[in-house]
Short mmCIF file of C-alpha atoms in Angstrom, two decimals:
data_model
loop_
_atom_site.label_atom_id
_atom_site.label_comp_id
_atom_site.label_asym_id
_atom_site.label_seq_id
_atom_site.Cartn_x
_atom_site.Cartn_y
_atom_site.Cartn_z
CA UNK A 96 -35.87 -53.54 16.90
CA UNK A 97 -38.74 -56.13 15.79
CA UNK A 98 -40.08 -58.68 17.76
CA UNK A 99 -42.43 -61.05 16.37
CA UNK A 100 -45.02 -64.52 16.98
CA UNK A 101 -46.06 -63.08 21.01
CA UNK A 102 -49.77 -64.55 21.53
CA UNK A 103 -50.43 -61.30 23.89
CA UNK A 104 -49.30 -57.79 23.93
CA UNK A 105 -50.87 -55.51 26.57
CA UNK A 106 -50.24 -52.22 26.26
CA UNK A 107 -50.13 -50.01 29.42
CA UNK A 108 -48.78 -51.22 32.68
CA UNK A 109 -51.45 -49.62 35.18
CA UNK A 110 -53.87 -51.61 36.98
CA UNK A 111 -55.38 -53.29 34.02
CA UNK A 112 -52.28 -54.10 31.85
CA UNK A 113 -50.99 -55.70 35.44
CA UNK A 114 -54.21 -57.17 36.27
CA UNK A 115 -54.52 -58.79 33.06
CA UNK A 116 -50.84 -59.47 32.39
CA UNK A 117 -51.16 -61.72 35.64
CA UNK A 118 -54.70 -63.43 35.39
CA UNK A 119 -52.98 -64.37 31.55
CA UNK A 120 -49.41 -65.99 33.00
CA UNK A 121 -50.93 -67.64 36.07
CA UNK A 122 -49.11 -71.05 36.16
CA UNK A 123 -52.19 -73.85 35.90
CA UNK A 124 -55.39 -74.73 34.01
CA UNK A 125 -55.63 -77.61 31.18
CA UNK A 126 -54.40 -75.50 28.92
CA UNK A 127 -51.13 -74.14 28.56
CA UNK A 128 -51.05 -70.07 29.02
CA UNK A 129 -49.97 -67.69 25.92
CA UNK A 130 -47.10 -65.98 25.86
CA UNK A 131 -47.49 -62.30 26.87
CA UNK A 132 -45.72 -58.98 26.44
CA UNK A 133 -46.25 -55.73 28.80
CA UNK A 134 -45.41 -52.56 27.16
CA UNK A 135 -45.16 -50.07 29.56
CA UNK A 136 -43.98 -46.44 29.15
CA UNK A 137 -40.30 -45.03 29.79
CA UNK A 138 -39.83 -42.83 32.93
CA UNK A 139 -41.24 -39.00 31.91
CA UNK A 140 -44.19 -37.42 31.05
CA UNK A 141 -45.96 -40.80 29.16
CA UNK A 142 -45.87 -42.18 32.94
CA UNK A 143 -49.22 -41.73 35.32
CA UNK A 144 -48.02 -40.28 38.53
CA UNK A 145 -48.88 -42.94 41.73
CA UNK A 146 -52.44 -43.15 42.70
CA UNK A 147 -54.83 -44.43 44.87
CA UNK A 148 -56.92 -47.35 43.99
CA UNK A 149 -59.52 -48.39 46.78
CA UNK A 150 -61.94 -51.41 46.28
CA UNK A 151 -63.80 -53.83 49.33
CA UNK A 152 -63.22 -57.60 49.59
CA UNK A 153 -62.87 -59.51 52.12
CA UNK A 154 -59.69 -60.51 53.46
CA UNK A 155 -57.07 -62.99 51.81
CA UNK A 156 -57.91 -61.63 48.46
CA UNK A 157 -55.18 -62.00 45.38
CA UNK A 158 -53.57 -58.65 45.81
CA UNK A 159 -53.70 -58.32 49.86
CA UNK A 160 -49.68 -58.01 50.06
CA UNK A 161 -49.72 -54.59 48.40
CA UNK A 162 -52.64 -53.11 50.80
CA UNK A 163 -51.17 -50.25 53.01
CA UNK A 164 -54.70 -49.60 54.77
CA UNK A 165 -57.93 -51.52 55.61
CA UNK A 166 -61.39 -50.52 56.98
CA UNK A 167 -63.67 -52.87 58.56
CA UNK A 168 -66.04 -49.30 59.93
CA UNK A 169 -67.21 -46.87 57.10
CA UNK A 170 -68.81 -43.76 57.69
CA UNK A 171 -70.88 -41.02 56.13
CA UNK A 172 -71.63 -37.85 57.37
CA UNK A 173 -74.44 -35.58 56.23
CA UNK A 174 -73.92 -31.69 55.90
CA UNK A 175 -75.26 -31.09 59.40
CA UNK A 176 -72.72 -33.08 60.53
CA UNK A 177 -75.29 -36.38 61.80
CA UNK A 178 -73.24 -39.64 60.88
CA UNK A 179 -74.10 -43.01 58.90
CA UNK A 180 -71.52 -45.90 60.45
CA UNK A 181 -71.61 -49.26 58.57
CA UNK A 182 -70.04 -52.20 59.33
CA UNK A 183 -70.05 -54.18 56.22
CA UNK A 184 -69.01 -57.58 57.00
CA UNK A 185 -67.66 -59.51 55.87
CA UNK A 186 -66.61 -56.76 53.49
CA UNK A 187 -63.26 -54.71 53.95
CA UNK A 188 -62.57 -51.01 51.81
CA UNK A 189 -58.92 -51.68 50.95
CA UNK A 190 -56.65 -49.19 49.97
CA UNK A 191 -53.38 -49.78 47.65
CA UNK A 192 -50.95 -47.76 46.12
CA UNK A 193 -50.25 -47.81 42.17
CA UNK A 194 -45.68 -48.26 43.40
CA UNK A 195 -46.52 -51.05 45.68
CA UNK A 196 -49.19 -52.59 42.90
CA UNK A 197 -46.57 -52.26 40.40
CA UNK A 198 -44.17 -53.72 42.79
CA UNK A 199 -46.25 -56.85 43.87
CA UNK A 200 -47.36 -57.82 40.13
CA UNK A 201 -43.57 -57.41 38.20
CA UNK A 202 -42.28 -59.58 40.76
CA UNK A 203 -44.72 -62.38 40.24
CA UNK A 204 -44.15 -61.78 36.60
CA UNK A 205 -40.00 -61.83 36.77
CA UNK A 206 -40.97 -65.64 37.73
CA UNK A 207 -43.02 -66.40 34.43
CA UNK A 208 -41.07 -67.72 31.27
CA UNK A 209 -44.17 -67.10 29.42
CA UNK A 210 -43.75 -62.60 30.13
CA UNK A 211 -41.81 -60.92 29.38
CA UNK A 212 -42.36 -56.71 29.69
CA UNK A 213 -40.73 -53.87 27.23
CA UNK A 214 -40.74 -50.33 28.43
CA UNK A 215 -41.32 -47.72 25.09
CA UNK A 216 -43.79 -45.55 24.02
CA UNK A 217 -46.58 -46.83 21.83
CA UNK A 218 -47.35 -44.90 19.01
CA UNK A 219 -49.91 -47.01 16.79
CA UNK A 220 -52.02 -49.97 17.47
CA UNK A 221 -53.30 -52.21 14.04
CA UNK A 222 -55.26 -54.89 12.77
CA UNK A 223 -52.37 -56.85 10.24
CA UNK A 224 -52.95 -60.21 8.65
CA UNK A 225 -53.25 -63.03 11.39
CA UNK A 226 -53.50 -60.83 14.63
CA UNK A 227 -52.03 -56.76 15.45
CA UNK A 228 -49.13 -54.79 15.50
CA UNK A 229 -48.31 -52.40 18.06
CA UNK A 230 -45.30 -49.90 16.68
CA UNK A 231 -43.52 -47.62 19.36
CA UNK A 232 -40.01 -46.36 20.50
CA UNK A 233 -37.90 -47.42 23.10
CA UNK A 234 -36.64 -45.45 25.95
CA UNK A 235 -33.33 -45.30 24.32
CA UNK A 236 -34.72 -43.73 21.14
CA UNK A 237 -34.97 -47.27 18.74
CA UNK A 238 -38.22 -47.97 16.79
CA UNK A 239 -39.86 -50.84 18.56
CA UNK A 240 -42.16 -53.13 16.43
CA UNK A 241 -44.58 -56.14 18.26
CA UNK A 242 -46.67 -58.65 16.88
CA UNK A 243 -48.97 -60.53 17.90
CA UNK A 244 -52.31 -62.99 18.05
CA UNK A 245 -54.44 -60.21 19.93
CA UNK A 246 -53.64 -56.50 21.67
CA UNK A 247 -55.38 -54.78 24.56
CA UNK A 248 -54.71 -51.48 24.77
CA UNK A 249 -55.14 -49.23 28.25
CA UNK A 250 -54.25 -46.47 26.93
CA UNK A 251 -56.86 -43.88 27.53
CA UNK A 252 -58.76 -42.46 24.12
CA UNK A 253 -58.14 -38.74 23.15
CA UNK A 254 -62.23 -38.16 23.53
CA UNK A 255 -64.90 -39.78 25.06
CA UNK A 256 -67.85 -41.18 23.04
CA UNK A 257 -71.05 -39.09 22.89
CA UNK A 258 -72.99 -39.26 26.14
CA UNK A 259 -76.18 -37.86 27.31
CA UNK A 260 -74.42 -36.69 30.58
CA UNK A 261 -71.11 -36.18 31.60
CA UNK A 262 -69.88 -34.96 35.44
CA UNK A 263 -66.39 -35.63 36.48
CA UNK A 264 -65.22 -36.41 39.43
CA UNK A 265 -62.66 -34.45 40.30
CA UNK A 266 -60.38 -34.71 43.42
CA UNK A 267 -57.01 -33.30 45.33
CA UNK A 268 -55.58 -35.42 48.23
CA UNK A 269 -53.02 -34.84 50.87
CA UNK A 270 -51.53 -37.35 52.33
CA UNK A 271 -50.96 -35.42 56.33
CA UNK A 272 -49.15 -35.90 59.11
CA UNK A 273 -50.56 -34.12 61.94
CA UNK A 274 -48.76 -33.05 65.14
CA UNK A 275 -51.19 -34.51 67.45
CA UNK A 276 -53.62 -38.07 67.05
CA UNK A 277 -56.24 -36.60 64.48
CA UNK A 278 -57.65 -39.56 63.01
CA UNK A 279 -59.65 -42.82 64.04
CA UNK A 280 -57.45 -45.47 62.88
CA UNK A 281 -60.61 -48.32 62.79
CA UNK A 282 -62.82 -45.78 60.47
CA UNK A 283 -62.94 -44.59 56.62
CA UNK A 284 -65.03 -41.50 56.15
CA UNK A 285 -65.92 -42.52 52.33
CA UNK A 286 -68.19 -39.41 52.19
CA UNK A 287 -68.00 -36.25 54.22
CA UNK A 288 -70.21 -33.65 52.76
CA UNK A 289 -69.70 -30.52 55.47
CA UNK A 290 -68.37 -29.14 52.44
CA UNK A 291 -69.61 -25.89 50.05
CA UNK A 292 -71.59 -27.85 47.66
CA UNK A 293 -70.89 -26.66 43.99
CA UNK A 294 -74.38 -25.40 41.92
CA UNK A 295 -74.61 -28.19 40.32
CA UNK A 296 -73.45 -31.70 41.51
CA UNK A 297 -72.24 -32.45 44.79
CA UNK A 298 -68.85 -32.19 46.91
CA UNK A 299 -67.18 -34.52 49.86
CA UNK A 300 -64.33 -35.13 51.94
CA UNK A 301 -62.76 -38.18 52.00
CA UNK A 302 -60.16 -39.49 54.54
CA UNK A 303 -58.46 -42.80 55.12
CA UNK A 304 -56.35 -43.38 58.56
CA UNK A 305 -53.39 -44.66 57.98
CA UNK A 306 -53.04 -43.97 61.99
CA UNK A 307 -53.72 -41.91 64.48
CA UNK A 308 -51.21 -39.25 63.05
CA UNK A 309 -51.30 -40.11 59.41
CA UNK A 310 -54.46 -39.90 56.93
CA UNK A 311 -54.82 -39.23 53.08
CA UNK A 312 -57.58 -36.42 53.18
CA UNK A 313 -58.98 -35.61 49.85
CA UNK A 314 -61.82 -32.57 48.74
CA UNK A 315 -63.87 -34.25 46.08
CA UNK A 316 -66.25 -32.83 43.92
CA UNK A 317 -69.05 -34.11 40.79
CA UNK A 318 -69.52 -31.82 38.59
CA UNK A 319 -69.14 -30.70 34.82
CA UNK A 320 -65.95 -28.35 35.35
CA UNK A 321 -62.84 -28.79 37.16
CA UNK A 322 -61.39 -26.13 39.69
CA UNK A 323 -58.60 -24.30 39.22
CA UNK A 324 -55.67 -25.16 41.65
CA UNK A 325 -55.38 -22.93 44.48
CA UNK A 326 -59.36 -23.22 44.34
CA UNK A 327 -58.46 -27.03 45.63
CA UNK A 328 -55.86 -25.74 48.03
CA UNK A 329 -58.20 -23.28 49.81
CA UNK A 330 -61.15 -26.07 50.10
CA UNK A 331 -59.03 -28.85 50.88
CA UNK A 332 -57.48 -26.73 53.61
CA UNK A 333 -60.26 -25.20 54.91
CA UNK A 334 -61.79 -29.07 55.24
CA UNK A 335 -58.84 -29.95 56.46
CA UNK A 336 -58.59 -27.44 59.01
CA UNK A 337 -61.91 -26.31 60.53
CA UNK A 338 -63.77 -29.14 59.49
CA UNK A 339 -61.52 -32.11 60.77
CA UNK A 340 -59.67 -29.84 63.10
CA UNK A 341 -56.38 -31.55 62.27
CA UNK A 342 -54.15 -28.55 63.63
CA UNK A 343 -50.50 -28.58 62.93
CA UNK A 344 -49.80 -30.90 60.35
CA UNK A 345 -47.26 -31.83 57.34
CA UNK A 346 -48.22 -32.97 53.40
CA UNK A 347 -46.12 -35.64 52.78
CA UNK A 348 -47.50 -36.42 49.91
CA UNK A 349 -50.56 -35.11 47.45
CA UNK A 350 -52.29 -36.25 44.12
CA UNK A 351 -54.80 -35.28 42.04
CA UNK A 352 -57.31 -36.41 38.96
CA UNK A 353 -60.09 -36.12 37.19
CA UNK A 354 -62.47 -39.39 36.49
CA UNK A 355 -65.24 -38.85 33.94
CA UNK A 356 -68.28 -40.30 34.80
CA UNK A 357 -70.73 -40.28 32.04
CA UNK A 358 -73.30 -42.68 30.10
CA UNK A 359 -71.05 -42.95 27.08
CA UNK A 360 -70.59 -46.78 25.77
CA UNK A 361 -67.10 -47.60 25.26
CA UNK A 362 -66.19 -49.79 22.32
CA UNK A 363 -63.66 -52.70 23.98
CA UNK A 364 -63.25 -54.02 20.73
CA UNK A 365 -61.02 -51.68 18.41
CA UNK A 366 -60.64 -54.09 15.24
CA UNK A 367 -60.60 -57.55 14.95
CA UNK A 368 -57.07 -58.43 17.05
CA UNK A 369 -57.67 -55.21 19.02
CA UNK A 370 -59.61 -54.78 22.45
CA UNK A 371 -59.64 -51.90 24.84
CA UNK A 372 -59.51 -52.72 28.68
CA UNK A 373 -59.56 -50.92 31.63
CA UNK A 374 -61.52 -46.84 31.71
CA UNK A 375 -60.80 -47.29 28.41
CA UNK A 376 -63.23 -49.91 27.87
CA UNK A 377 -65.61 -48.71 30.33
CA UNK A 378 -64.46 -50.33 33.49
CA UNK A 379 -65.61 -47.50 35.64
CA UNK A 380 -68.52 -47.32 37.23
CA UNK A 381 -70.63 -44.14 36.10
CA UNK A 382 -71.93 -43.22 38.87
CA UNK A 383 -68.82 -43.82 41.61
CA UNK A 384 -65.48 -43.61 39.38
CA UNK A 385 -64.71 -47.07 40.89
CA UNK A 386 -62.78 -49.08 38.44
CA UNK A 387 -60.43 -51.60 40.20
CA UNK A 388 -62.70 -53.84 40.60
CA UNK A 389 -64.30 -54.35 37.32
CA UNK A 390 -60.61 -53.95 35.92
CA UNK A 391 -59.96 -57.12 38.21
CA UNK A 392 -63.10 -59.18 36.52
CA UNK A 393 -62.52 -58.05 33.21
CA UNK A 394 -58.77 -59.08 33.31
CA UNK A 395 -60.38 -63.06 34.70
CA UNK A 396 -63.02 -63.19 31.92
CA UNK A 397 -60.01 -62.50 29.21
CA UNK A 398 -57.89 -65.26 30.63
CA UNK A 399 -60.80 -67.57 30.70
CA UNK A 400 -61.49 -67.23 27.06
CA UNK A 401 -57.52 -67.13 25.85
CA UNK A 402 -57.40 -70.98 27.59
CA UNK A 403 -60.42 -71.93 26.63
CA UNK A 404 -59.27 -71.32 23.03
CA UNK A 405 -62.62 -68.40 22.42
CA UNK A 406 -62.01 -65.14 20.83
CA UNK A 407 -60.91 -63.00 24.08
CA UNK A 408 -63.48 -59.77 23.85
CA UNK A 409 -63.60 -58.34 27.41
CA UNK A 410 -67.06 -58.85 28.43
CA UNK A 411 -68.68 -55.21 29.16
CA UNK A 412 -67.56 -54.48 33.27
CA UNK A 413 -70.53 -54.06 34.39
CA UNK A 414 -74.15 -54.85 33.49
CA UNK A 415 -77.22 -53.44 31.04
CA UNK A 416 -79.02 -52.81 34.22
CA UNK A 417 -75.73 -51.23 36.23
CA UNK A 418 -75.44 -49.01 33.31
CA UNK A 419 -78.94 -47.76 32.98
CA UNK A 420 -79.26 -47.10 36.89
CA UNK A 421 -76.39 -45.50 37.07
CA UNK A 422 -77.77 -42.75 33.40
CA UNK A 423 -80.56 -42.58 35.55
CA UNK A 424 -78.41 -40.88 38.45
CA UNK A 425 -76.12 -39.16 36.66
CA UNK A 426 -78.81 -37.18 35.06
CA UNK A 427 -80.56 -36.84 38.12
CA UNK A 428 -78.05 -35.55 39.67
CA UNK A 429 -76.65 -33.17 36.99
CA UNK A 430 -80.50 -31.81 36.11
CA UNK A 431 -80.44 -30.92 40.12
CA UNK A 432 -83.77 -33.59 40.62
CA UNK A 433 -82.17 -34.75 43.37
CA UNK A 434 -80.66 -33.53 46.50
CA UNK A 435 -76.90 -35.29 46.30
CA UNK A 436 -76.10 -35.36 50.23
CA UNK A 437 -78.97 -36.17 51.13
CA UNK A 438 -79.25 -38.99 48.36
CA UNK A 439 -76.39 -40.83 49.16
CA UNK A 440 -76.55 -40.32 53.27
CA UNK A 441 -80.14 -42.03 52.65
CA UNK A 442 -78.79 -44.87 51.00
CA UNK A 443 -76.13 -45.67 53.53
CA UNK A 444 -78.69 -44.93 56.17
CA UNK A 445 -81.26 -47.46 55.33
CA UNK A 446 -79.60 -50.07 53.34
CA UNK A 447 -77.71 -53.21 54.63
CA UNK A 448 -73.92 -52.01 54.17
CA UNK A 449 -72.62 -55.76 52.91
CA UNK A 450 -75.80 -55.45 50.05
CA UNK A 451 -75.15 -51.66 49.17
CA UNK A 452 -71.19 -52.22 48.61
CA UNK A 453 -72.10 -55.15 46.60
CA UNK A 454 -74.90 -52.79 44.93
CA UNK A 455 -72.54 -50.25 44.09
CA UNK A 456 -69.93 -53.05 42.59
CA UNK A 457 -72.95 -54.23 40.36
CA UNK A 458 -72.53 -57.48 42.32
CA UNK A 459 -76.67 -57.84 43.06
CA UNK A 460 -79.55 -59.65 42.16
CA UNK A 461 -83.15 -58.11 40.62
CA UNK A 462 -84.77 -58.31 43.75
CA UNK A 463 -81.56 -56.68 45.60
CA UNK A 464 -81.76 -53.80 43.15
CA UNK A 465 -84.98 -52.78 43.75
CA UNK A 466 -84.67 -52.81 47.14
CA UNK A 467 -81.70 -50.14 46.99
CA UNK A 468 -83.83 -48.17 44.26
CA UNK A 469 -86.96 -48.09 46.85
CA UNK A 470 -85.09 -45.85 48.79
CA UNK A 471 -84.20 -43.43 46.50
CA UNK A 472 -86.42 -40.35 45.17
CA UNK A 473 -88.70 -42.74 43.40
CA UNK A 474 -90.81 -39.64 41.37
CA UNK A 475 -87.26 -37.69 40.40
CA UNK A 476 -86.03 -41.19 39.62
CA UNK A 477 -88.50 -42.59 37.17
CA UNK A 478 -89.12 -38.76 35.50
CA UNK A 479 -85.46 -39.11 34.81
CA UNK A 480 -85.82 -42.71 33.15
CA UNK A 481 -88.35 -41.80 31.33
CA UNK A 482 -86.85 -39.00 28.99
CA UNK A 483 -83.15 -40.77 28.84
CA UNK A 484 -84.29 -42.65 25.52
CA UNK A 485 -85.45 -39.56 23.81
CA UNK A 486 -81.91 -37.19 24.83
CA UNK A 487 -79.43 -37.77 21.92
CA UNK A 488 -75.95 -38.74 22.62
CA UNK A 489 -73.39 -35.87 22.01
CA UNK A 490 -69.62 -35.70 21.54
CA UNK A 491 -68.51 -33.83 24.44
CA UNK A 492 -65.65 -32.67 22.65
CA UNK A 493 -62.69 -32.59 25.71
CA UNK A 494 -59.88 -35.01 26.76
CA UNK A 495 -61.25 -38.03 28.02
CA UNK A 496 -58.81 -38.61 31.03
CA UNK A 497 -56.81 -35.81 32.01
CA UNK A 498 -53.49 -37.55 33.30
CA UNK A 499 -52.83 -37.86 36.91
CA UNK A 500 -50.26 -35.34 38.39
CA UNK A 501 -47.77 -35.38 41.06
CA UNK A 502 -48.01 -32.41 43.23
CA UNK A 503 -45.14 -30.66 45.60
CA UNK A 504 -44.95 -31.82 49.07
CA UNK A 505 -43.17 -30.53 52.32
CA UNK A 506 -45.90 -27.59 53.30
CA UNK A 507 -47.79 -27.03 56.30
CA UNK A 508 -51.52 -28.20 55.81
CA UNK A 509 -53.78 -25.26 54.28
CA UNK A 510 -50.67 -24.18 52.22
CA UNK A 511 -49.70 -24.33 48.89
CA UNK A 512 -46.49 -26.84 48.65
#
């Protein structure tokens, strides 16, 4: 099969390739929009299991239809157990599911003469004369052959660049149904850490309400090794359990992942017709593992440029100064100069909630930063900063983004299902 003269192809249909494959085929503007063409891969093993993707907005924002939960109350609570409660208005933590994002964006697309989307595994991205190629197969076993003006590829690299520190973020999540009302509906605990903390790093639970009966409930940890699984069973139930007190409850549902959250740079331009978008070019944040967001700018920015007629690099998702903060904490954190629980329940303690959710989205001014940073272990903090420029940057030499996994469901809470 060859196809041929597409302006766009995007390869990878997970929040970025969507994001962008929208922002690119919006009806509108003075210019008319390029043609575009999502490759996304066949059901099976190529395919990321359904995740979680939470960001905060206010309301009436482009993707509202697919939100399943909202938040207008956040919490923290410190390992004693003393609680942080934030109101960031007019700010709302949003929660939506990769099947209903999917869902939402393919049925604004169906509507677009200028999309079309392709389902086949992509083996090879090039630079060719006049744009890129992207060569595959199709679900049904045919070679599949694209060109066109410009690629951007989501597809996650096989390593990460060097770094001068790398923790990962690494998480399992049940979605329960308890018995008996468990949860407050109006209130996301975004950071929970009764938990063991690990050596080195820090650990958290996390739960969103979808109800009085209903919550996803996850065991989170940073740090530079992942668990092994009934490891995440036995702290996820035991945090589940005695910590939340949920009592008799059912999984419905689980995932799992692993975000890297290092200091690497990520090229987003991979030859001269060839960008990288999404994780893979560095849309999340360090020192959270957020990445909807920036995947949601980045995707604007691109469509900007393609109508103004500009070379369409992504611009990098999130500033010089985001970046260097957030080296600054990583290391911190991983060297042990700071206290993690104690870090982040300050932060949420003494900063406005509207201006620290804005912090953390890189969405401040100067002055706004160094308000945050006040209130942080200044001495740790500026040790830290001064001996990143002399650390070298080192290949860390392991998969860059272990691929989400769907996990058996139907099991009592505390059990492995």
């Amino acid at each position: 099969m060859r196809e041929a003269d597409t302006d766009i192809v995007v390869v990878g249909a997970g929040a970025a390739g969507l994001s962008l494959a929208d922002r690119l085929t919006r009806p509108g503007g003075a210019r008319p929009g390029p043609s575009v063409v999502l490759v996304s891969a066949p059901p099976g093993p190529a395919r990321p299991a359904e995740r979680t993707w939470c960001f905060w907005e206010p309301p009436g924002g482009d993707y509202d239809d697919a939100v399943v939960g909202f938040w207008e109350r956040l919490r923290v609570r410190a390992p004693g157990g003393a609680t942080v409660e934030a109101r960031p208005v007019p700010l709302r933590y949003k929660m939506i599911r990769s099947r209903g994002f999917e869902a939402l964006l393919r049925q604004r697309l169906a509507g677009r003469p200028v999309f079309r989307g392709v389902e086949a595994t992509v083996a090879e991205v090039r630079d060719v004369r006049g744009g890129a190629e992207v060569r595959g197969t199709t679900a049904g076993g045919a070679p599949l052959t694209l060109r066109a003006r410009w690629v951007f590829d989501s597809r996650p690299p096989p390593r990460l660049p060097p770094a001068r520190t790398v923790l990962l973020q690494h998480f399992r999540g049940w979605f329960l149904r308890t018995e008996r009302p468990a949860f407050d509906p109006e209130a996301a605990e975004l950071m929970d850490f009764r938990t063991p903390q690990p050596a080195r790093g820090l650990s958290f639970g996390y739960v969103l309400p979808l109800g009085a009966r209903e919550a996803l409930v996850e065991y989170t940890e940073f740090s530079p090794r992942v668990l092994g699984g009934a490891a995440y069973d036995r702290l996820l139930g035991h945090y589940a359990r005695e910590v939340l007190g949920v009592g008799a409850a059912r999984i419905v549902a689980a995932e799992q992942g692993v975000i890297p959250m290092t200091d690497a740079v990520f090229p987003r331009r991979a030859g001269a017709s060839v960008f990288r978008i999404g994780a893979a070019g560095g849309a999340t944040r360090p020192a959270t593992g957020y990445t909807f967001t920036a995947v949601r700018r980045q995707a604007a920015a691109i469509a900007d440029a393609c109508r103004a007629g500009r070379v369409p690099v992504p611009p990098p998702a999130h500033s010089a100064r985001t970046r260097a903060m957030d080296a600054v904490l990583l290391r911190a954190l991983d060297r042990g100069r700071i206290d993690g629980p104690r870090f982040f329940t300050g932060l949420f303690r003494h900063c406005p909630a509207e201006r620290l959710l804005r912090f953390l989205d890189g969405d401040t001014r100067l002055l706004e930063d160094l308000a945050v940073g006040l209130r942080t272990p200044v001495p740790a903090m500026l040790r830290t900063a001064a001996e990143l420029p002399l650390l070298p940057r080192r290949a860390p030499g392991r998969c860059a983004y272990p691929a989400p996994v769907s996990l058996p469901v139907s099991g009592p809470a505390g059990e492995r299902s």
